[in-house]
Each structure stands twice: as C-alpha cells, then as structure tokens.
Amino acid sequence: MRSKINLYLMEYALNALLREKYKSFFIMSIFTLLTFLLTSVFFITNSIKYELQSTVDTLPQIIVQKIKAGRHYDIDENVVDDILEIAGVDDAVARVWGYYYFENAGVNFSIVGIDAYERQYKKTFENIIEDFDFETLEQTPSMVVGRGVKEIMKQSYYDEYFNFIKPDGSLKRVDVAGVFDGQTQLESNDMIVMPKETLKEIFGMDEMQATDIVVKVKNPQEVSTVAAKIKLIYPDTRIITTQDLQISYQNIFDYKSGIFLALFVIAIFTFFIIIYDKASGLSSEEKREIGILKAIGWKIDDILKEKFYEAFILSFFAYILGVILALLYVYLFQAPILRDIFVGYSQLKTSFELPFIFDLHTLFLVFFLSVPIYVAAIIIPSWKVATLEADEVIR
Amino acid sequence: MIELKNVNKSYEINKNNIVNALQNINISIQEGELFVLKGASGSGKSTVLSLIAALSKPTSGEVIVDTKQISKLPDNFACEYRRDNIGFIFQKYNLIPTLSVSENILLPLVPLNLPAQEAQEKLQRVMKMFDISHKAEAIVKNLSGGEQQRVAIARANVNDPKIIIADEPTANLDERLSLSFIEILKELKALKKTIVIATHDPLFFNLDCVDREIELHKGNILS
Ligand SMILES: Nc1ncnc2c1ncn2[C@@H]1O[C@H](COP(=O)(O)OP(=O)(O)OP(=O)(O)O)[C@@H](O)[C@H]1O
Ligand SMILES: [Mg+2]
C-alpha cells in the first residue's frame, strides 16, 4: 500500500473547487458567514459571562434594605452599630447610592456616595480614596466619574462640572475631579462617585439615613447565618446575599441568551438547508464526472478521498475565515449591533469593552458543528454514485 | 486473451419491461488482434465493450481476460483491472470538459501517485504520439471533435494498457479524420496491443489491418 499522501488528488480537489468558482464562492461565503455568526455569539456570551461573574465577585456578601409596604426605603444609619455586634460580622457600612437620570443624554447613571474614613466595601473606592484628595472633593463639591459617564457628559458640553437638580427643584453644582477605572468595565462605566454628604443633598436624604447597609462576614460560609440573625433583629428589612444576586444576574443573562439562541437556531437552520441541498443529490455533471473517473480506473476510495479533500478544503478554509472575522468583529470592533442585544438598552447604554477570552472549547464546538457535517454531506451522495456501476452513470 | 462465455446481459427498465441486450454470446479475442464488432444501433456492441472493460457485469456467463474472471471481480478490483489493463476510447469521449488537455490525459495516473517526472514523461509520450502537444494547455470543451478524440486516445494510452477499446470511434469524424484514426490504429497494432472496436462504419469492413469481424444482431452473433 502507498502510504504517501497523494498530492495529485489534492491538486485535483483544489482544481475542482476553482473550476466551479461561483458555486464554491457562494457556498464558502455562506459557510463563512455562519461560522462567523456562531463564533461571534459564543465569543460575546463568554465575554459577558466573564464580566458578569467578575461583577458579582465584587458585590458585597450581604445587603440590608429597609422595606416598608413592600418597597425599598432609606435605612437608619444606626442599624450599622447593631449589626457590628453580631458574631461573625467583620464590617458593616451604610451606603448611599442611587440613580440619576441625565435628561440631555437620556441615560441613567448610578451615583455612589463614599466617606474617606470608612472601610470601603469595594476595591474601586479604595483606589479612588488613594488617588484623589478627598478633603478637596468634600470642600469644592466634586465627583469622580467612570469613562462612559465622562464621554456622555462631554457630549452635552458638561466637561468640568454638572448641575444636579435636587428634589426641591434647586440646582447643585458638582465639579468633575477626574475619571476612575473600575475593576470591571460594567461597574465603572456608568458610575459616578462623590462624597456621601454631597450625594445626600442631591438626593434630598436625611442626615442619618442611608440607602442600604452592606455587611462583610469573616467566614463566607456563615453568610446565611448572619443574614438570618439580622432578619431576626430587624424584621422590616430585606436581606440580599451574593448568592441571590448571582441568581438574578444569571436570569437576566439567560433571558438575553434566549434571544441569541433564536439567532443561533436561524443560523443552524440555514446551514442545514445548504446541507440538505448538497446531500439530496449531485448534479448530472457531478455524477458524470464521478462515473468518468471510475471508468478510467479510479477506485471508490480514490474518488471519496478526492471529495473529502474538496469538502474539507472549502469548509476548513471557511471555518478559519469565519473565526478570524469573529475575532476581529467581537474583540477589535466590539461587536456592533449584536452586542446591543445582550447588553440591554435600559441597563447600560454606555459603552464597555468585551474582555478578550480565548476559549478553545468554543472553537472546537463550532468546528464540530460545521466542518464534519459539511464533509459528510458531500461524501455521502458521492459515495452513493461512486458505488454504482460506472456504465450506468456515464451512459 | 479475452473470452466471453455464454454471456447474457439484460437490463431491467421496470418490472414488466426487461431488455435482453445480449443473448448467449461466445467470443474469444487473441492477444495482439484487431477485432471489429459490427451491428446496427441497439444490437449490443457497446454492451460487449462494457463487459470486457468490467464497467458492467453480465447477468449470466463469464468474461475472462488472461485467465482472470473479470465478471466476478469486486468493484475495487475491477477498477484496478481497468486502470492497469484497459484503455477505453468512449463514443462520447467522456473527457472532463472544464479541464485542460494535459490534465485530462493525466487523470488515469492520479491514483497511482507516480513521481512527477515519470508522469510527465508518460504525458509527453502520448501527446506526441497522438499529435496533441500543441494544445496541451487548452481547455477541452474549446477543442474540435477530432482534437477531443485525440485527447481521449491519448488518455486511453497514457498508462500503456495491453487492451485498447474504442466505441464508434469514427461516428463523429469526417472521412479525412476517420482515415487518420485508422492510421492510429495501425500504430497501436504495431505496439502489439489487443484492440477491440465497435462500429457500424463501412470504412472498417474488409480493412487489411483488421484481423477479425463479428456482426451482432439484436443481442445475437450473426455468423
Ligand atoms: N443501462 C441500460 N438500461 C436499459 N437499457 C439499456 C442499457 N444499456 C443498454 N441498453 C439497451 O441494450 C441494448 C443494446 O445497447 P448497446 O448500447 O449495447 O447497443 P449498441 O449496439 O452499442 O448501439 P449503438 O450503435 O446505438 O451504440 C439497447 O436496446 C439498449 O437500449
Ligand atoms: Mg453503442
């Protein structure tokens, strides 16, 4: 047996593709488009999952909210002292935060108030305290903003300061002291950080009130025990743990994945239409060519090898091209259009970057969903013709 | 030596319609012979050629070439037999129209995976022999009928087979080209090849170079 690879066969296969330029080009374009779509979807999903997970990781272990008539109300700052008494609690901080609607841009930003002397519940805030002189922030009323916020404010010509409208209708001018980078893009992009006092004024909150309280527990396994104890002392509170948040994040994400799933199904469907078209039979010229090759002494496996090369060259090339395009589209161009489906309009209109996650599993999955199926769709009908008597085929 | 023993071949068109293309045929062709099968259209000439080339199998009976039972060969061995022993010049030439002359002629060698130089030598030899070298790179579908036939002859000879089979070789040629085909036959005969030709062209009848003729009529041999 000859074990050497038969280059003539490969050359013939390549030639066969080139002879049918337009047809090959058409199939390859569709194939490339589909691998591109599939791979992009997977890339975007992976990146956003990663972002969400890192966001969840930065979230506090326990959040305590005051509930009245089923709605969320401001909580008394003194509650912090009681919580600190509970065994196992490492720290408790009263947070002041909320959303502010920027009418000019039609966007909601989240605003967080912090104090320099507190222990910060987020690494991002520690960095801000380190990087900016907090006393000046308090004296001048100034704020530190995320990149997305900065950009949108710039568009409305608020480059150095912004006039917040207080609940009583009067204005509060706050200067922009600088821009910060968060631990995750999702976190930092639509966020404004300023001294608690200033923010309470903007929100019209009482001196001794806070939005909620975050609790840090020494041993992560005790989170639920501590949560239960707080609930016992303050029955009028709602206790949210990281786990709960993770679930609700996951729910939002799953819903969006559903939309993608629909796209995905459409892509697969198109692919199978091509496959069906291919598998349902060869054209009479294709049949004749197989018959001729057989009549001049090609064996069935010579013919099938040739067809395999033909299908593999085309589909593998399209696959590689699709993956490269997806890499460029998702990570270089940040997936315009497709991304909006995932990162919903209301939640985040501001931009954030999709982090580059290189995932071999995705590439394998897309490969096995495409190349072997196409190869089979070419080989099977060819095999059917090749096993017929040559005389029948070329007659 | 080629032998057909009690060969029957029938085609089932549908359940109630069976065509008996050959009925109890006995033919034996000696090595180096130029053998002519005559007969009207539909008399079964092409069917005999197919059987000798193992392109199809008899419904019953035996086809033996050099002591080998061609009619019993499994498909892959039949292909190998064809590749190594038979040069078939088809009536419709059966070239691949979108390939060039040299690519078409090289086709039978592709599965052999020969060293490039050897393949080239074989190619040049037959292109020269059948006077088609000047069209080596031309695409086959742009050639005239006579040129296409020479490509088909070159392809049939590229692997230097012992047996040459030609089905109605002059059906599409004018008289001048037909005569030059007969010259080619003489050359091949000089190379000691066994040649089997199916034709109803009177040009072949009583030719000096023809060793034997048989006439078929509705699947039977007329003596
Ligand atoms: N694959 C097939 N299916 C059905 N009938 C067939 C098939 N091949 C041949 N026949 C029939 O067998 C008979 C003999 O055919 P064959 O082609 O051998 O004749 P021929 O002598 O070569 O005729 P021609 O001079 O027209 O080429 C014809 O009646 C033909 O219709
Ligand atoms: Mg015929």
PDB file of C-alpha atoms and ligand atoms in Angstrom, chain A residues 389 391-393 395, chain B residues 9-13 17-22 37-50 91 167-168 198-200 216 218-219, ligand 1:
ATOM      1  CA  GLU A 389     -21.765   0.559 -11.935  1.00  0.00           C
ATOM      2  CA  ASP A 391     -21.562   2.038 -17.075  1.00  0.00           C
ATOM      3  CA  GLU A 392     -24.877   3.188 -15.609  1.00  0.00           C
ATOM      4  CA  VAL A 393     -23.530   6.563 -14.614  1.00  0.00           C
ATOM      5  CA  ARG A 395     -24.337   6.192 -20.271  1.00  0.00           C
TER       6      ARG A 395
ATOM      7  CA  LYS B   9     -26.956  -9.330 -20.307  1.00  0.00           C
ATOM      8  CA  SER B  10     -30.384  -7.936 -19.590  1.00  0.00           C
ATOM      9  CA  TYR B  11     -31.470  -4.546 -18.315  1.00  0.00           C
ATOM     10  CA  GLU B  12     -34.495  -4.216 -16.120  1.00  0.00           C
ATOM     11  CA  ILE B  13     -36.189  -0.980 -17.092  1.00  0.00           C
ATOM     12  CA  ASN B  17     -40.011  -4.454 -19.128  1.00  0.00           C
ATOM     13  CA  ILE B  18     -36.730  -6.309 -19.422  1.00  0.00           C
ATOM     14  CA  VAL B  19     -34.366  -5.653 -22.339  1.00  0.00           C
ATOM     15  CA  ASN B  20     -32.178  -8.570 -23.352  1.00  0.00           C
ATOM     16  CA  ALA B  21     -29.168  -6.680 -24.687  1.00  0.00           C
ATOM     17  CA  LEU B  22     -27.021  -9.797 -25.191  1.00  0.00           C
ATOM     18  CA  LEU B  37     -17.762  -5.699 -33.682  1.00  0.00           C
ATOM     19  CA  LYS B  38     -20.295  -4.685 -36.290  1.00  0.00           C
ATOM     20  CA  GLY B  39     -24.012  -4.266 -35.982  1.00  0.00           C
ATOM     21  CA  ALA B  40     -26.922  -1.880 -36.180  1.00  0.00           C
ATOM     22  CA  SER B  41     -27.759   0.576 -33.497  1.00  0.00           C
ATOM     23  CA  GLY B  42     -29.041  -1.191 -30.384  1.00  0.00           C
ATOM     24  CA  SER B  43     -27.551  -4.535 -31.386  1.00  0.00           C
ATOM     25  CA  GLY B  44     -25.467  -4.721 -28.187  1.00  0.00           C
ATOM     26  CA  LYS B  45     -21.972  -3.625 -29.312  1.00  0.00           C
ATOM     27  CA  SER B  46     -21.400  -1.125 -26.513  1.00  0.00           C
ATOM     28  CA  THR B  47     -22.656  -3.674 -24.022  1.00  0.00           C
ATOM     29  CA  VAL B  48     -19.949  -6.133 -25.081  1.00  0.00           C
ATOM     30  CA  LEU B  49     -17.267  -3.454 -24.698  1.00  0.00           C
ATOM     31  CA  SER B  50     -18.545  -2.561 -21.206  1.00  0.00           C
ATOM     32  CA  GLN B  91     -18.076   7.126 -28.044  1.00  0.00           C
ATOM     33  CA  ASP B 167     -16.704   2.588 -29.196  1.00  0.00           C
ATOM     34  CA  GLU B 168     -17.855   4.058 -32.536  1.00  0.00           C
ATOM     35  CA  ALA B 198     -17.397  -1.408 -32.065  1.00  0.00           C
ATOM     36  CA  THR B 199     -18.593   0.319 -35.206  1.00  0.00           C
ATOM     37  CA  HIS B 200     -21.159   0.374 -37.951  1.00  0.00           C
ATOM     38  CA  LEU B 216     -24.238  -8.551 -33.767  1.00  0.00           C
ATOM     39  CA  LYS B 218     -30.400  -7.871 -31.519  1.00  0.00           C
ATOM     40  CA  GLY B 219     -28.010  -9.299 -28.994  1.00  0.00           C
TER      41      GLY B 219
HETATM   42  N1  LIG C   1     -28.359   0.899 -18.877  1.00  0.00           N
HETATM   43  C1  LIG C   1     -29.285   0.445 -19.714  1.00  0.00           C
HETATM   44  N2  LIG C   1     -30.578   0.407 -19.326  1.00  0.00           N
HETATM   45  C2  LIG C   1     -31.524  -0.063 -20.161  1.00  0.00           C
HETATM   46  N3  LIG C   1     -31.304  -0.493 -21.386  1.00  0.00           N
HETATM   47  C3  LIG C   1     -30.028  -0.489 -21.846  1.00  0.00           C
HETATM   48  C4  LIG C   1     -28.973  -0.016 -21.032  1.00  0.00           C
HETATM   49  N4  LIG C   1     -27.831  -0.137 -21.738  1.00  0.00           N
HETATM   50  C5  LIG C   1     -28.185  -0.659 -22.943  1.00  0.00           C
HETATM   51  N5  LIG C   1     -29.491  -0.876 -23.003  1.00  0.00           N
HETATM   52  C6  LIG C   1     -30.205  -1.466 -24.144  1.00  0.00           C
HETATM   53  O1  LIG C   1     -29.472  -2.579 -24.574  1.00  0.00           O
HETATM   54  C7  LIG C   1     -29.474  -2.666 -25.996  1.00  0.00           C
HETATM   55  C8  LIG C   1     -28.060  -2.694 -26.527  1.00  0.00           C
HETATM   56  O2  LIG C   1     -27.455  -1.469 -26.299  1.00  0.00           O
HETATM   57  P1  LIG C   1     -25.997  -1.075 -26.796  1.00  0.00           P
HETATM   58  O3  LIG C   1     -25.719   0.275 -26.294  1.00  0.00           O
HETATM   59  O4  LIG C   1     -25.066  -2.158 -26.432  1.00  0.00           O
HETATM   60  O5  LIG C   1     -26.178  -1.051 -28.365  1.00  0.00           O
HETATM   61  P2  LIG C   1     -25.156  -0.557 -29.471  1.00  0.00           P
HETATM   62  O6  LIG C   1     -25.024  -1.696 -30.425  1.00  0.00           O
HETATM   63  O7  LIG C   1     -23.952  -0.036 -28.836  1.00  0.00           O
HETATM   64  O8  LIG C   1     -25.970   0.614 -30.159  1.00  0.00           O
HETATM   65  P3  LIG C   1     -25.409   1.979 -30.751  1.00  0.00           P
HETATM   66  O9  LIG C   1     -24.867   1.638 -32.117  1.00  0.00           O
HETATM   67  O10 LIG C   1     -26.654   2.821 -30.849  1.00  0.00           O
HETATM   68  O11 LIG C   1     -24.435   2.497 -29.809  1.00  0.00           O
HETATM   69  C9  LIG C   1     -30.272  -1.468 -26.481  1.00  0.00           C
HETATM   70  O12 LIG C   1     -31.566  -1.885 -26.763  1.00  0.00           O
HETATM   71  C10 LIG C   1     -30.266  -0.514 -25.316  1.00  0.00           C
HETATM   72  O13 LIG C   1     -31.431   0.243 -25.306  1.00  0.00           O
END
